[in-house]
Coordinates of C-alpha atoms in Angstrom, one line a residue:
M8 CA -16.1 70.2 -31.5
S9 CA -13.8 67.7 -29.9
L10 CA -14.4 64.0 -29.2
W11 CA -15.5 63.0 -25.7
V12 CA -12.2 61.1 -25.2
D13 CA -10.4 64.5 -25.5
Q14 CA -13.1 66.8 -24.1
Y15 CA -13.5 64.9 -20.8
R16 CA -9.9 63.8 -20.4
P17 CA -8.7 64.4 -16.8
R18 CA -6.3 67.4 -16.5
A19 CA -4.9 66.7 -13.0
L20 CA -3.8 63.7 -11.1
D21 CA -6.5 64.2 -8.5
D22 CA -9.2 63.9 -11.3
L23 CA -8.1 60.4 -12.4
H24 CA -10.7 57.7 -11.5
Y25 CA -8.5 54.6 -11.2
H26 CA -5.0 53.5 -10.0
Q27 CA -5.1 56.0 -7.2
G28 CA -1.9 54.6 -5.7
L29 CA 0.0 55.4 -8.9
S30 CA -1.4 58.9 -8.9
S31 CA -0.2 59.5 -5.3
R32 CA 3.3 58.3 -6.2
L33 CA 3.4 60.7 -9.2
K34 CA 2.3 63.6 -7.0
A35 CA 5.0 62.8 -4.4
L36 CA 7.6 62.6 -7.1
A37 CA 6.6 65.9 -8.7
A38 CA 6.8 67.6 -5.3
S39 CA 10.1 65.9 -4.2
G40 CA 12.5 68.2 -6.2
D41 CA 14.3 65.1 -7.4
F42 CA 12.3 64.1 -10.5
P43 CA 13.9 61.1 -12.4
H44 CA 13.7 59.9 -16.0
M45 CA 10.6 57.8 -16.2
L46 CA 9.2 54.9 -18.3
F47 CA 5.4 54.5 -18.5
Y48 CA 4.4 51.1 -19.9
G49 CA 1.2 49.2 -20.3
P50 CA -1.4 48.1 -22.8
S51 CA -3.0 50.5 -25.3
G52 CA -5.8 52.6 -24.0
A53 CA -4.9 52.1 -20.3
G54 CA -4.2 55.9 -19.8
K55 CA -0.4 56.3 -20.1
K56 CA -0.5 59.6 -22.0
T57 CA -3.2 61.0 -19.7
R58 CA -1.1 60.3 -16.6
I59 CA 2.0 61.8 -18.3
T60 CA 0.1 65.0 -19.1
C61 CA -1.3 65.2 -15.6
T62 CA 2.2 64.7 -14.1
L63 CA 3.5 67.5 -16.3
R64 CA 0.8 69.8 -15.0
Q65 CA 1.7 68.8 -11.4
L66 CA 5.3 69.7 -12.2
F67 CA 4.9 72.9 -14.1
G68 CA 1.4 74.1 -13.7
P69 CA -1.3 74.9 -16.3
G70 CA 1.3 76.4 -18.7
V71 CA 2.0 72.9 -20.1
E72 CA -1.5 72.9 -21.8
K73 CA -0.5 75.9 -24.0
L74 CA 0.6 73.7 -26.9
K75 CA 1.9 74.3 -30.4
I76 CA 2.5 71.9 -33.2
D77 CA 5.8 72.3 -35.1
Q78 CA 7.5 70.3 -37.8
R79 CA 11.3 69.9 -37.8
V80 CA 13.5 68.8 -40.6
F81 CA 16.6 66.7 -39.8
L82 CA 19.4 65.9 -42.2
T83 CA 20.7 62.4 -42.2
P84 CA 24.4 61.5 -42.9
S85 CA 23.4 60.7 -46.5
R86 CA 22.0 64.2 -46.8
R87 CA 18.4 63.0 -46.9
K88 CA 15.8 65.2 -45.2
V89 CA 13.6 63.6 -42.5
E90 CA 10.5 65.5 -41.3
V91 CA 9.2 64.8 -37.7
N92 CA 6.2 66.5 -36.0
L93 CA 6.7 68.0 -32.5
V94 CA 4.1 69.0 -29.9
Q95 CA 5.6 71.4 -27.5
S96 CA 5.0 74.0 -24.7
N97 CA 7.4 76.2 -22.9
F98 CA 8.2 73.3 -20.5
H99 CA 8.2 70.1 -22.6
I100 CA 8.5 68.6 -26.1
E101 CA 6.7 65.5 -27.3
I102 CA 8.1 63.5 -30.1
T103 CA 7.5 60.2 -31.9
P104 CA 11.0 59.3 -33.4
S105 CA 9.7 56.1 -34.9
E106 CA 8.0 58.3 -37.5
A107 CA 11.5 58.7 -39.0
G108 CA 11.9 54.9 -39.5
S109 CA 15.5 53.8 -39.6
Y110 CA 16.7 57.4 -39.1
D111 CA 15.2 57.7 -35.6
R112 CA 18.8 57.8 -34.2
V113 CA 19.4 61.1 -36.0
V114 CA 16.2 62.6 -34.5
I115 CA 17.2 61.4 -31.0
Q116 CA 20.7 62.7 -31.2
E117 CA 20.1 66.1 -32.7
L118 CA 16.9 67.1 -31.0
L119 CA 17.8 65.9 -27.5
K120 CA 21.3 67.5 -27.7
E121 CA 19.7 70.8 -28.8
I122 CA 17.2 70.7 -25.9
A123 CA 19.7 69.7 -23.3
Q124 CA 22.1 72.4 -24.2
T125 CA 19.5 75.2 -23.6
Q126 CA 18.5 76.3 -20.2
Q127 CA 14.8 76.7 -19.1
V128 CA 13.8 80.1 -20.5
D129 CA 10.6 80.6 -18.4
L130 CA 11.8 82.3 -15.2
N131 CA 8.5 81.5 -13.5
A132 CA 8.9 77.8 -14.0
K133 CA 8.7 75.6 -10.9
Q134 CA 11.5 73.3 -12.2
R135 CA 14.8 74.2 -13.9
F136 CA 14.6 71.4 -16.4
K137 CA 12.7 70.6 -19.6
V138 CA 10.9 67.3 -20.2
V139 CA 11.1 65.3 -23.4
I140 CA 8.3 62.8 -23.9
I141 CA 9.2 60.0 -26.4
N142 CA 6.1 58.1 -27.7
E143 CA 6.3 54.5 -29.0
A144 CA 9.7 54.1 -27.2
D145 CA 9.5 50.3 -27.8
S146 CA 9.6 50.9 -31.6
L147 CA 13.0 52.7 -31.4
S148 CA 15.9 51.0 -33.3
R149 CA 18.8 49.6 -31.3
D150 CA 21.0 52.5 -32.5
A151 CA 18.5 55.1 -31.4
Q152 CA 18.2 53.4 -28.0
A153 CA 22.0 53.5 -27.6
A154 CA 22.1 57.2 -28.5
L155 CA 19.3 57.8 -26.0
R156 CA 21.2 56.1 -23.3
R157 CA 24.2 58.3 -23.8
T158 CA 22.1 61.4 -23.8
M159 CA 20.3 60.4 -20.6
E160 CA 23.7 60.1 -18.8
K161 CA 25.1 63.3 -20.2
Y162 CA 22.4 65.9 -19.8
M163 CA 20.5 64.9 -16.6
S164 CA 21.0 68.4 -15.1
N165 CA 18.6 70.3 -17.4
M166 CA 16.5 67.7 -19.1
R167 CA 14.3 64.8 -18.0
I168 CA 13.0 62.1 -20.4
I169 CA 9.7 60.3 -20.1
L170 CA 9.3 57.3 -22.3
C171 CA 5.9 55.9 -23.2
A172 CA 5.7 52.2 -24.4
N173 CA 3.3 49.3 -24.6
S174 CA 6.0 46.8 -23.5
T175 CA 9.4 46.9 -22.0
S176 CA 10.6 43.8 -23.7
R177 CA 12.1 45.6 -26.7
L178 CA 13.9 48.3 -24.7
I179 CA 17.6 47.7 -23.9
A180 CA 18.5 47.1 -20.3
P181 CA 20.7 50.2 -19.9
I182 CA 17.7 52.5 -20.7
K183 CA 15.4 50.6 -18.3
S184 CA 18.0 50.8 -15.5
R185 CA 18.2 54.6 -15.9
C186 CA 14.4 55.1 -15.6
L187 CA 11.8 54.8 -12.9
L188 CA 9.4 52.2 -14.3
M189 CA 5.7 53.0 -14.0
R190 CA 3.3 50.2 -15.0
V191 CA -0.1 51.5 -16.1
A192 CA -2.3 48.4 -16.1
A193 CA -5.5 48.2 -18.0
P194 CA -8.5 49.3 -15.9
S195 CA -10.9 46.6 -14.5
R196 CA -14.5 46.2 -15.6
E197 CA -15.7 48.2 -12.6
E198 CA -13.2 51.0 -13.2
M199 CA -14.2 51.2 -16.9
Q200 CA -17.9 51.4 -15.9
T201 CA -17.1 54.2 -13.4
V202 CA -15.2 56.3 -16.1
M203 CA -18.0 55.8 -18.6
Q204 CA -20.7 56.8 -16.1
Y205 CA -18.6 59.9 -15.4
V206 CA -18.3 60.7 -19.1
S207 CA -22.0 60.1 -19.7
K208 CA -22.9 62.4 -16.7
R209 CA -20.7 65.1 -18.1
A210 CA -22.3 64.7 -21.5
G211 CA -25.8 65.0 -19.9
F212 CA -27.3 61.6 -20.0
D213 CA -27.5 58.4 -17.9
L214 CA -25.7 55.2 -19.2
P215 CA -27.9 52.1 -18.8
P216 CA -25.9 49.3 -17.1
E217 CA -26.6 46.8 -19.9
A218 CA -25.2 49.2 -22.5
G219 CA -22.1 49.8 -20.3
D220 CA -21.5 46.0 -20.0
K221 CA -21.7 45.5 -23.7
I222 CA -19.3 48.3 -24.4
V223 CA -16.8 47.0 -21.8
D224 CA -17.0 43.5 -23.3
D225 CA -16.3 44.9 -26.8
S226 CA -13.4 47.2 -25.8
G227 CA -11.2 44.5 -24.2
G228 CA -9.7 46.7 -21.5
N229 CA -9.0 49.6 -23.9
L230 CA -10.6 52.6 -22.2
R231 CA -10.1 55.0 -25.1
K232 CA -11.9 52.6 -27.4
A233 CA -14.7 52.2 -24.9
I234 CA -15.3 56.0 -24.7
L235 CA -15.2 56.3 -28.5
V236 CA -17.8 53.4 -28.9
L237 CA -20.0 55.1 -26.2
E238 CA -20.0 58.3 -28.2
A239 CA -20.7 56.5 -31.5
L240 CA -23.6 54.6 -29.9
K241 CA -25.1 57.7 -28.4
M242 CA -25.1 59.4 -31.8
Q243 CA -26.9 56.3 -33.3
S244 CA -29.4 55.7 -30.5
P245 CA -29.8 58.7 -28.2
D246 CA -31.6 56.7 -25.4
L247 CA -29.1 53.7 -25.7
S248 CA -32.0 51.3 -25.3
G249 CA -32.8 48.0 -27.2
P250 CA -30.3 45.8 -28.9
L251 CA -27.1 47.8 -29.5
A252 CA -25.0 46.9 -32.6
I253 CA -21.3 47.8 -32.1
A254 CA -19.8 48.1 -35.5
K255 CA -16.4 46.6 -36.1
P256 CA -13.8 48.7 -37.8
D257 CA -13.4 48.0 -41.5
W258 CA -9.8 46.8 -41.2
E259 CA -10.9 44.2 -38.5
T260 CA -13.7 42.9 -40.8
Y261 CA -11.1 42.7 -43.6
C262 CA -8.7 40.7 -41.4
H263 CA -11.5 38.3 -40.5
K264 CA -12.2 37.9 -44.2
V265 CA -8.5 37.0 -44.8
A266 CA -8.7 34.4 -41.9
D267 CA -11.8 32.8 -43.5
M268 CA -10.0 32.6 -46.8
I269 CA -7.1 30.8 -45.2
I270 CA -9.5 28.2 -43.6
S271 CA -11.6 27.7 -46.7
E272 CA -8.9 26.7 -49.1
Q273 CA -5.2 25.9 -49.0
S274 CA -3.5 26.3 -52.4
P275 CA -0.8 28.4 -54.1
A276 CA -3.6 30.4 -55.8
R277 CA -5.2 31.2 -52.4
V278 CA -1.8 32.3 -51.1
M279 CA -1.6 34.9 -53.9
E280 CA -5.2 36.1 -53.1
V281 CA -4.3 36.5 -49.4
R282 CA -1.1 38.3 -50.4
Q283 CA -3.1 41.0 -52.2
K284 CA -5.4 41.4 -49.1
L285 CA -2.4 41.8 -46.8
Y286 CA -0.9 44.4 -49.1
E287 CA -4.2 46.2 -49.0
L288 CA -4.2 46.3 -45.2
L289 CA -0.5 47.4 -45.0
S290 CA -1.2 50.2 -47.6
H291 CA -3.9 51.6 -45.3
C292 CA -1.3 51.9 -42.5
I293 CA -2.6 49.0 -40.3
P294 CA 0.4 47.9 -38.2
P295 CA 1.6 44.5 -39.4
I296 CA 1.7 43.1 -35.8
I297 CA -2.0 44.1 -35.4
I298 CA -2.8 42.4 -38.7
L299 CA -1.1 39.1 -37.6
K300 CA -2.8 39.2 -34.2
T301 CA -6.3 39.8 -35.5
I302 CA -6.1 37.1 -38.3
A303 CA -4.5 34.6 -35.8
E304 CA -7.3 35.1 -33.3
R305 CA -9.9 34.6 -35.9
V306 CA -8.2 31.5 -37.3
V307 CA -7.8 30.0 -33.8
D308 CA -11.6 30.5 -33.2
R309 CA -12.4 28.5 -36.3
V310 CA -10.0 25.5 -36.2
D311 CA -9.9 22.2 -34.2
E312 CA -8.6 22.3 -30.6
A313 CA -5.7 20.1 -31.6
I314 CA -3.9 22.7 -33.8
K315 CA -4.7 25.9 -32.0
A316 CA -1.5 25.9 -29.9
D317 CA 0.6 25.2 -33.0
I318 CA -0.9 28.1 -34.9
M319 CA -0.3 30.6 -32.0
H320 CA 3.2 29.2 -31.5
W321 CA 4.1 30.1 -35.1
A322 CA 2.3 33.4 -34.9
A323 CA 4.6 34.3 -32.0
I324 CA 7.7 33.2 -33.9
Y325 CA 6.8 35.3 -37.0
E326 CA 5.9 38.2 -34.8
V327 CA 9.5 38.2 -33.4
R328 CA 10.9 37.8 -36.9
M329 CA 8.7 40.7 -38.1
R330 CA 10.1 43.0 -35.4
I331 CA 13.7 42.2 -36.3
G332 CA 13.3 42.3 -40.1
N333 CA 12.4 45.1 -42.5
K334 CA 10.0 43.5 -45.1
K335 CA 6.9 42.8 -43.0
I336 CA 4.9 41.2 -45.8
Y337 CA 7.5 38.4 -46.1
H338 CA 6.8 37.3 -42.5
L339 CA 3.0 37.7 -42.8
E340 CA 3.0 35.5 -45.9
A341 CA 5.3 32.9 -44.4
W342 CA 2.9 32.6 -41.4
V343 CA -0.1 32.3 -43.7
V344 CA 1.7 29.4 -45.7
K345 CA 2.6 27.7 -42.4
V346 CA -1.0 27.9 -41.1
M347 CA -2.3 26.5 -44.4
S348 CA 0.3 23.6 -44.1
I349 CA -0.7 22.8 -40.5
Y350 CA -4.4 22.9 -41.4
K351 CA -4.1 20.7 -44.5
H352 CA -1.8 18.1 -42.8
F353 CA -4.2 17.9 -39.8
F354 CA -7.2 17.0 -42.1
Y355 CA -5.0 14.7 -44.2
D356 CA -3.9 12.8 -41.0
M357 CA -7.5 12.6 -39.9
D358 CA -8.5 11.1 -43.3
M359 CA -5.7 8.6 -43.2
S360 CA -6.5 7.5 -39.6
A361 CA -10.1 6.8 -40.8
F362 CA -8.7 4.0 -43.0
D363 CA -6.7 2.3 -40.2

C-alpha cells in the first residue's frame, strides 16, 4: 500500500491544483513540436517532480508511467567502479548523478553520450527524442556541469534534458542560458488547504479547517511534508479532533539539542561534545546544510536580538564554504566555535558595561 503523497499524486497537467498558468505553458510547449531543454527550480516540496512527470505524460502519453529501476556501473579513469540507480521508461531516463560524488562527471559523460547516440526505438512515440531528467542538478560539480553543457549542444536532435534543482545559484551560466527556466514556487496557504482537502476527500474523510491550518503552519510551504503529516495524524487520531500533536523528526529534535548545548556552555570540552553530535547526524545521512540551517534557526530563537544578525551572517559564510569544500564537518565545527565566541563576548561586554 503506497503513501497518500504517491497514491493521490496528479498524473496529468490538467489535474494540478495550483500554478495553473505554469501548467498551461507546459501544455503549449508539449504540443508545439519544438520542446527545449528545461530547468525546473523552486523550494523542496513545491511540486517540481510532479510537474515534470505530468509534462512527460503530455509529451509521450501514458507509456511514461511504465517504469523500471536499473543499476548501472560506470568505470572511472582510475578504474574504480561507481554504481548509480536509474529509473527509466521507453521514453525517458531519470538519474541523480550527485550519488556518484566527485565522479558525477563520468556518469554525465558516458550515460548521456550513450542515450544521445541511440534513436527513439518506440515507433508509436509522439516525439522522436528521449528525455533525460537530472535530479539535484544544483549539486553537480563544476566539471560535470561543463560536460553537461557540451552534451546539450551536441546532441539536441534526439535528446532533451530536464534539470531539477532547488536553486539556480550553483549552476553555471552556460547551462542556464541553454535551458528554458521554469520556476515552481511554493504553494500559498490557500492552495495547500485546497490540495489537502482534495487528498482527504479521496481518502474518504473531511479535514477540519483547524487541523488543516495547523498542518500548513508546521509544513512551511512544503506540500509533500504537509500530506505526509496529514496521513500520520489520520492514523493517530481518525477523527482529527482535539489538540493535535505533530511530532518532529528525530534528526530535528537532535539538532535542537545541539543548539541548546551551544547556548548553555561555551568551552573546548563542549565543542568536543558538539562534534560528536554533528558526526552522529552526518552518519545518519542528514545533509550538512540542513544541519547548519536547523541549528542556526534554533540558536537565533534563543539569543539576544543584538547578535542574531551576526550569527546568521556567519552561518551564510560557512554554508558557502561547505559547498566549496569537501570535509563538511570542518565548516560545521568552525561555525559552532564562531557562535560560541560571539555569544561569550556578548555577555562579557554586557558584564563589563555594568561596571562603567
